[in-house]
Amino acid sequence: MIMSYKPQNENSPMGLNTLGLAHDFIRRNVKPGTFCIDATAGKGRDTALLCQLAGQSGQVLAFDIQPEALRQTATLLAQYGLQNAKLIEDSHSNMARYAAPETVDCIVFNFGRLPGGDAQIFTTAQTSIPAVEAGLTLLKPGGVMSLSIYYGGANGYAERDALLEYLSGIDDRKASVLTSFWSNRPHDPPIQAFLWKNR
């Protein structure tokens, strides 16, 4: 029997954290049979949710440059009996090598670093912006993208600032972008952005 996957820290009131907001958005947009990409696998929480929602008739590609992240992702998927993901050790900026243009329904990003991993290994604008650009070409018309931006600490603020500038400059005829900020939470709270590719 396959257990339903739900991250523990989504259990806060109304899912009022970055992961909860992202996963609510994903649940509203990913249906059985869809093709999804987790561009930054990390601990595998997004990959697991995408696999569960896409079902056996769907497909999920999960990317990470760190073997430890892919190992943790594989362990989580096995725990929940999820078998419809392909794990790829490569940069998110190379995802267009693995999918054709306008074939993907949903792409998920978590920018920052692997929680509990090496604090000196983190995403940077030099690969993250090309990855989002690639994602825009891969999304089907009507496809969606979830972008969680973690910043501060060792990785600083350069990637955050570059991503926000890039997102604000996307042609509104190509896609719609909604960015949300926590206005009263301390300690560099993550920023959540949602993108809809126009039909």
PDB file of C-alpha atoms in Angstrom:
ATOM      1  CA  MET A   1       0.000   0.000   0.000  1.00  0.00           C
ATOM      2  CA  ILE A   2       1.392   3.428  -0.972  1.00  0.00           C
ATOM      3  CA  MET A   3       1.163   5.976   1.825  1.00  0.00           C
ATOM      4  CA  SER A   4       0.115   9.529   1.043  1.00  0.00           C
ATOM      5  CA  TYR A   5       3.029  11.959   1.297  1.00  0.00           C
ATOM      6  CA  LYS A   6       2.669  15.175   3.302  1.00  0.00           C
ATOM      7  CA  PRO A   7       5.654  17.032   4.825  1.00  0.00           C
ATOM      8  CA  GLN A   8       5.435  17.469   8.589  1.00  0.00           C
ATOM      9  CA  ASN A   9       6.084  21.209   8.527  1.00  0.00           C
ATOM     10  CA  GLU A  10       3.027  21.770   6.370  1.00  0.00           C
ATOM     11  CA  ASN A  11       1.000  21.095   9.529  1.00  0.00           C
ATOM     12  CA  SER A  12       1.365  24.656  10.813  1.00  0.00           C
ATOM     13  CA  PRO A  13      -1.915  26.627  10.891  1.00  0.00           C
ATOM     14  CA  MET A  14      -3.239  26.900   7.341  1.00  0.00           C
ATOM     15  CA  GLY A  15       0.167  25.839   5.958  1.00  0.00           C
ATOM     16  CA  LEU A  16       1.448  29.363   6.552  1.00  0.00           C
ATOM     17  CA  ASN A  17       5.044  28.777   5.611  1.00  0.00           C
ATOM     18  CA  THR A  18       6.878  28.833   2.313  1.00  0.00           C
ATOM     19  CA  LEU A  19       6.668  25.074   1.808  1.00  0.00           C
ATOM     20  CA  GLY A  20       2.949  25.057   2.583  1.00  0.00           C
ATOM     21  CA  LEU A  21       2.219  27.874   0.136  1.00  0.00           C
ATOM     22  CA  ALA A  22       4.274  26.244  -2.606  1.00  0.00           C
ATOM     23  CA  HIS A  23       2.672  22.855  -2.086  1.00  0.00           C
ATOM     24  CA  ASP A  24      -0.835  24.302  -2.070  1.00  0.00           C
ATOM     25  CA  PHE A  25      -0.078  25.923  -5.429  1.00  0.00           C
ATOM     26  CA  ILE A  26       1.360  22.664  -6.774  1.00  0.00           C
ATOM     27  CA  ARG A  27      -1.664  20.654  -5.617  1.00  0.00           C
ATOM     28  CA  ARG A  28      -3.992  23.058  -7.407  1.00  0.00           C
ATOM     29  CA  ASN A  29      -2.135  22.691 -10.700  1.00  0.00           C
ATOM     30  CA  VAL A  30      -0.662  19.178 -10.980  1.00  0.00           C
ATOM     31  CA  LYS A  31      -3.044  16.454 -12.127  1.00  0.00           C
ATOM     32  CA  PRO A  32      -2.603  12.746 -12.917  1.00  0.00           C
ATOM     33  CA  GLY A  33      -0.659  12.195 -16.116  1.00  0.00           C
ATOM     34  CA  THR A  34       1.241  15.469 -16.036  1.00  0.00           C
ATOM     35  CA  PHE A  35       4.956  15.954 -16.750  1.00  0.00           C
ATOM     36  CA  CYS A  36       6.760  17.820 -13.970  1.00  0.00           C
ATOM     37  CA  ILE A  37      10.287  18.950 -13.120  1.00  0.00           C
ATOM     38  CA  ASP A  38      11.759  19.439  -9.666  1.00  0.00           C
ATOM     39  CA  ALA A  39      14.682  21.634 -10.656  1.00  0.00           C
ATOM     40  CA  THR A  40      16.332  21.485  -7.220  1.00  0.00           C
ATOM     41  CA  ALA A  41      15.606  18.137  -5.572  1.00  0.00           C
ATOM     42  CA  GLY A  42      17.184  18.867  -2.187  1.00  0.00           C
ATOM     43  CA  LYS A  43      15.670  16.517   0.382  1.00  0.00           C
ATOM     44  CA  GLY A  44      13.050  15.335  -2.109  1.00  0.00           C
ATOM     45  CA  ARG A  45       9.934  16.877  -0.568  1.00  0.00           C
ATOM     46  CA  ASP A  46       8.804  18.586  -3.767  1.00  0.00           C
ATOM     47  CA  THR A  47       9.760  15.552  -5.849  1.00  0.00           C
ATOM     48  CA  ALA A  48       7.619  13.298  -3.652  1.00  0.00           C
ATOM     49  CA  LEU A  49       4.604  15.561  -3.906  1.00  0.00           C
ATOM     50  CA  LEU A  50       4.944  15.879  -7.680  1.00  0.00           C
ATOM     51  CA  CYS A  51       5.217  12.092  -8.023  1.00  0.00           C
ATOM     52  CA  GLN A  52       2.137  11.546  -5.895  1.00  0.00           C
ATOM     53  CA  LEU A  53       0.042  14.075  -7.812  1.00  0.00           C
ATOM     54  CA  ALA A  54       1.235  13.086 -11.311  1.00  0.00           C
ATOM     55  CA  GLY A  55       0.635   9.422 -10.542  1.00  0.00           C
ATOM     56  CA  GLN A  56       1.933   6.415 -12.423  1.00  0.00           C
ATOM     57  CA  SER A  57       0.665   7.867 -15.695  1.00  0.00           C
ATOM     58  CA  GLY A  58       2.765  10.989 -15.124  1.00  0.00           C
ATOM     59  CA  GLN A  59       6.479  11.678 -15.143  1.00  0.00           C
ATOM     60  CA  VAL A  60       8.812  13.646 -12.859  1.00  0.00           C
ATOM     61  CA  LEU A  61      12.405  14.682 -13.499  1.00  0.00           C
ATOM     62  CA  ALA A  62      14.370  15.763 -10.417  1.00  0.00           C
ATOM     63  CA  PHE A  63      17.707  17.578 -10.699  1.00  0.00           C
ATOM     64  CA  ASP A  64      20.458  18.263  -8.194  1.00  0.00           C
ATOM     65  CA  ILE A  65      24.216  18.723  -8.422  1.00  0.00           C
ATOM     66  CA  GLN A  66      24.783  17.079  -5.022  1.00  0.00           C
ATOM     67  CA  PRO A  67      24.777  13.264  -4.844  1.00  0.00           C
ATOM     68  CA  GLU A  68      23.718  13.496  -1.189  1.00  0.00           C
ATOM     69  CA  ALA A  69      20.572  15.392  -2.184  1.00  0.00           C
ATOM     70  CA  LEU A  70      19.681  12.750  -4.749  1.00  0.00           C
ATOM     71  CA  ARG A  71      20.336  10.011  -2.192  1.00  0.00           C
ATOM     72  CA  GLN A  72      17.968  11.674   0.295  1.00  0.00           C
ATOM     73  CA  THR A  73      15.382  12.118  -2.449  1.00  0.00           C
ATOM     74  CA  ALA A  74      15.620   8.463  -3.471  1.00  0.00           C
ATOM     75  CA  THR A  75      15.202   7.390   0.167  1.00  0.00           C
ATOM     76  CA  LEU A  76      12.085   9.516   0.602  1.00  0.00           C
ATOM     77  CA  LEU A  77      10.534   8.261  -2.638  1.00  0.00           C
ATOM     78  CA  ALA A  78      11.205   4.645  -1.636  1.00  0.00           C
ATOM     79  CA  GLN A  79       9.640   5.256   1.784  1.00  0.00           C
ATOM     80  CA  TYR A  80       6.370   6.242   0.111  1.00  0.00           C
ATOM     81  CA  GLY A  81       6.522   3.735  -2.748  1.00  0.00           C
ATOM     82  CA  LEU A  82       6.798   6.444  -5.400  1.00  0.00           C
ATOM     83  CA  GLN A  83       8.401   5.133  -8.577  1.00  0.00           C
ATOM     84  CA  ASN A  84       7.637   7.643 -11.332  1.00  0.00           C
ATOM     85  CA  ALA A  85      10.658   9.942 -10.917  1.00  0.00           C
ATOM     86  CA  LYS A  86      13.966  10.031 -12.759  1.00  0.00           C
ATOM     87  CA  LEU A  87      16.762  11.505 -10.612  1.00  0.00           C
ATOM     88  CA  ILE A  88      19.416  13.405 -12.550  1.00  0.00           C
ATOM     89  CA  GLU A  89      22.768  14.597 -11.208  1.00  0.00           C
ATOM     90  CA  ASP A  90      23.077  17.816 -13.202  1.00  0.00           C
ATOM     91  CA  SER A  91      22.533  21.543 -12.850  1.00  0.00           C
ATOM     92  CA  HIS A  92      19.020  22.921 -13.102  1.00  0.00           C
ATOM     93  CA  SER A  93      20.360  25.229 -15.801  1.00  0.00           C
ATOM     94  CA  ASN A  94      20.755  22.160 -18.067  1.00  0.00           C
ATOM     95  CA  MET A  95      17.164  20.906 -17.802  1.00  0.00           C
ATOM     96  CA  ALA A  96      16.437  21.724 -21.452  1.00  0.00           C
ATOM     97  CA  ARG A  97      18.746  18.835 -22.370  1.00  0.00           C
ATOM     98  CA  TYR A  98      16.219  16.423 -20.859  1.00  0.00           C
ATOM     99  CA  ALA A  99      12.839  17.723 -22.047  1.00  0.00           C
ATOM    100  CA  ALA A 100      11.397  19.195 -25.214  1.00  0.00           C
ATOM    101  CA  PRO A 101      10.010  22.735 -25.453  1.00  0.00           C
ATOM    102  CA  GLU A 102       6.395  23.196 -24.346  1.00  0.00           C
ATOM    103  CA  THR A 103       6.028  19.679 -22.911  1.00  0.00           C
ATOM    104  CA  VAL A 104       6.188  20.363 -19.147  1.00  0.00           C
ATOM    105  CA  ASP A 105       3.175  21.137 -16.961  1.00  0.00           C
ATOM    106  CA  CYS A 106       4.877  22.248 -13.739  1.00  0.00           C
ATOM    107  CA  ILE A 107       8.408  23.227 -12.671  1.00  0.00           C
ATOM    108  CA  VAL A 108       9.432  23.716  -9.042  1.00  0.00           C
ATOM    109  CA  PHE A 109      12.499  25.580  -7.756  1.00  0.00           C
ATOM    110  CA  ASN A 110      13.947  25.996  -4.280  1.00  0.00           C
ATOM    111  CA  PHE A 111      16.814  28.470  -4.475  1.00  0.00           C
ATOM    112  CA  GLY A 112      19.385  28.503  -1.702  1.00  0.00           C
ATOM    113  CA  ARG A 113      21.131  25.528  -0.162  1.00  0.00           C
ATOM    114  CA  LEU A 114      20.437  21.967   0.943  1.00  0.00           C
ATOM    115  CA  PRO A 115      19.052  22.097   4.513  1.00  0.00           C
ATOM    116  CA  GLY A 116      21.560  20.406   6.776  1.00  0.00           C
ATOM    117  CA  GLY A 117      24.089  20.187   3.936  1.00  0.00           C
ATOM    118  CA  ASP A 118      27.296  22.047   3.207  1.00  0.00           C
ATOM    119  CA  ALA A 119      26.553  25.733   3.839  1.00  0.00           C
ATOM    120  CA  GLN A 120      29.101  26.694   1.189  1.00  0.00           C
ATOM    121  CA  ILE A 121      27.188  24.934  -1.597  1.00  0.00           C
ATOM    122  CA  PHE A 122      24.206  26.957  -2.772  1.00  0.00           C
ATOM    123  CA  THR A 123      22.486  28.099  -5.937  1.00  0.00           C
ATOM    124  CA  THR A 124      23.642  31.296  -7.613  1.00  0.00           C
ATOM    125  CA  ALA A 125      22.161  33.710 -10.110  1.00  0.00           C
ATOM    126  CA  GLN A 126      24.684  32.533 -12.713  1.00  0.00           C
ATOM    127  CA  THR A 127      22.839  29.222 -13.054  1.00  0.00           C
ATOM    128  CA  SER A 128      19.442  30.008 -11.526  1.00  0.00           C
ATOM    129  CA  ILE A 129      18.385  32.692 -14.006  1.00  0.00           C
ATOM    130  CA  PRO A 130      19.336  30.542 -17.039  1.00  0.00           C
ATOM    131  CA  ALA A 131      17.381  27.715 -15.369  1.00  0.00           C
ATOM    132  CA  VAL A 132      14.234  29.834 -15.079  1.00  0.00           C
ATOM    133  CA  GLU A 133      14.693  30.961 -18.680  1.00  0.00           C
ATOM    134  CA  ALA A 134      15.007  27.331 -19.764  1.00  0.00           C
ATOM    135  CA  GLY A 135      11.938  26.481 -17.714  1.00  0.00           C
ATOM    136  CA  LEU A 136       9.903  29.116 -19.539  1.00  0.00           C
ATOM    137  CA  THR A 137      10.715  27.451 -22.864  1.00  0.00           C
ATOM    138  CA  LEU A 138       9.865  23.994 -21.491  1.00  0.00           C
ATOM    139  CA  LEU A 139       6.506  24.904 -19.973  1.00  0.00           C
ATOM    140  CA  LYS A 140       3.390  24.240 -21.978  1.00  0.00           C
ATOM    141  CA  PRO A 141       1.078  27.192 -22.540  1.00  0.00           C
ATOM    142  CA  GLY A 142      -0.893  27.268 -19.309  1.00  0.00           C
ATOM    143  CA  GLY A 143       1.955  25.570 -17.417  1.00  0.00           C
ATOM    144  CA  VAL A 144       3.085  26.808 -14.011  1.00  0.00           C
ATOM    145  CA  MET A 145       6.249  27.397 -12.041  1.00  0.00           C
ATOM    146  CA  SER A 146       6.783  27.663  -8.275  1.00  0.00           C
ATOM    147  CA  LEU A 147       9.917  29.489  -7.095  1.00  0.00           C
ATOM    148  CA  SER A 148      10.913  29.533  -3.415  1.00  0.00           C
ATOM    149  CA  ILE A 149      13.787  31.919  -2.775  1.00  0.00           C
ATOM    150  CA  TYR A 150      15.854  31.240   0.349  1.00  0.00           C
ATOM    151  CA  TYR A 151      18.645  33.713   1.061  1.00  0.00           C
ATOM    152  CA  GLY A 152      20.865  35.211   3.748  1.00  0.00           C
ATOM    153  CA  GLY A 153      23.655  33.484   5.631  1.00  0.00           C
ATOM    154  CA  ALA A 154      26.529  32.149   3.567  1.00  0.00           C
ATOM    155  CA  ASN A 155      24.715  32.610   0.259  1.00  0.00           C
ATOM    156  CA  GLY A 156      23.875  36.248   0.964  1.00  0.00           C
ATOM    157  CA  TYR A 157      21.452  38.343  -1.084  1.00  0.00           C
ATOM    158  CA  ALA A 158      22.881  38.563  -4.605  1.00  0.00           C
ATOM    159  CA  GLU A 159      20.841  35.676  -6.017  1.00  0.00           C
ATOM    160  CA  ARG A 160      17.642  36.948  -4.378  1.00  0.00           C
ATOM    161  CA  ASP A 161      18.092  40.407  -5.854  1.00  0.00           C
ATOM    162  CA  ALA A 162      18.977  39.109  -9.321  1.00  0.00           C
ATOM    163  CA  LEU A 163      16.010  36.714  -9.397  1.00  0.00           C
ATOM    164  CA  LEU A 164      13.542  39.385  -8.297  1.00  0.00           C
ATOM    165  CA  GLU A 165      14.848  41.770 -10.929  1.00  0.00           C
ATOM    166  CA  TYR A 166      14.655  39.055 -13.598  1.00  0.00           C
ATOM    167  CA  LEU A 167      11.115  38.005 -12.648  1.00  0.00           C
ATOM    168  CA  SER A 168       9.870  41.590 -12.689  1.00  0.00           C
ATOM    169  CA  GLY A 169      11.230  41.980 -16.225  1.00  0.00           C
ATOM    170  CA  ILE A 170       9.452  38.970 -17.779  1.00  0.00           C
ATOM    171  CA  ASP A 171       7.221  40.126 -20.627  1.00  0.00           C
ATOM    172  CA  ASP A 172       3.632  39.973 -19.354  1.00  0.00           C
ATOM    173  CA  ARG A 173       2.552  38.705 -22.762  1.00  0.00           C
ATOM    174  CA  LYS A 174       4.680  35.607 -22.124  1.00  0.00           C
ATOM    175  CA  ALA A 175       3.840  34.879 -18.491  1.00  0.00           C
ATOM    176  CA  SER A 176       2.222  36.255 -15.359  1.00  0.00           C
ATOM    177  CA  VAL A 177       4.329  36.398 -12.178  1.00  0.00           C
ATOM    178  CA  LEU A 178       3.076  36.837  -8.615  1.00  0.00           C
ATOM    179  CA  THR A 179       5.670  37.430  -5.889  1.00  0.00           C
ATOM    180  CA  SER A 180       4.795  37.304  -2.182  1.00  0.00           C
ATOM    181  CA  PHE A 181       6.762  38.600   0.801  1.00  0.00           C
ATOM    182  CA  TRP A 182       6.364  38.017   4.529  1.00  0.00           C
ATOM    183  CA  SER A 183       6.109  41.582   5.844  1.00  0.00           C
ATOM    184  CA  ASN A 184       6.498  40.929   9.579  1.00  0.00           C
ATOM    185  CA  ARG A 185       8.614  37.789   9.908  1.00  0.00           C
ATOM    186  CA  PRO A 186      12.216  38.143  11.108  1.00  0.00           C
ATOM    187  CA  HIS A 187      15.461  36.545   9.975  1.00  0.00           C
ATOM    188  CA  ASP A 188      15.329  36.731   6.171  1.00  0.00           C
ATOM    189  CA  PRO A 189      12.016  34.913   5.558  1.00  0.00           C
ATOM    190  CA  PRO A 190      11.870  33.128   2.185  1.00  0.00           C
ATOM    191  CA  ILE A 191      10.188  34.782  -0.770  1.00  0.00           C
ATOM    192  CA  GLN A 192       7.644  32.837  -2.793  1.00  0.00           C
ATOM    193  CA  ALA A 193       6.940  33.490  -6.473  1.00  0.00           C
ATOM    194  CA  PHE A 194       4.403  31.834  -8.769  1.00  0.00           C
ATOM    195  CA  LEU A 195       4.461  31.949 -12.545  1.00  0.00           C
ATOM    196  CA  TRP A 196       1.786  31.084 -15.096  1.00  0.00           C
ATOM    197  CA  LYS A 197       2.805  30.763 -18.736  1.00  0.00           C
ATOM    198  CA  ASN A 198       0.240  32.446 -20.929  1.00  0.00           C
ATOM    199  CA  ARG A 199      -1.829  30.314 -23.265  1.00  0.00           C
TER     200      ARG A 199
END
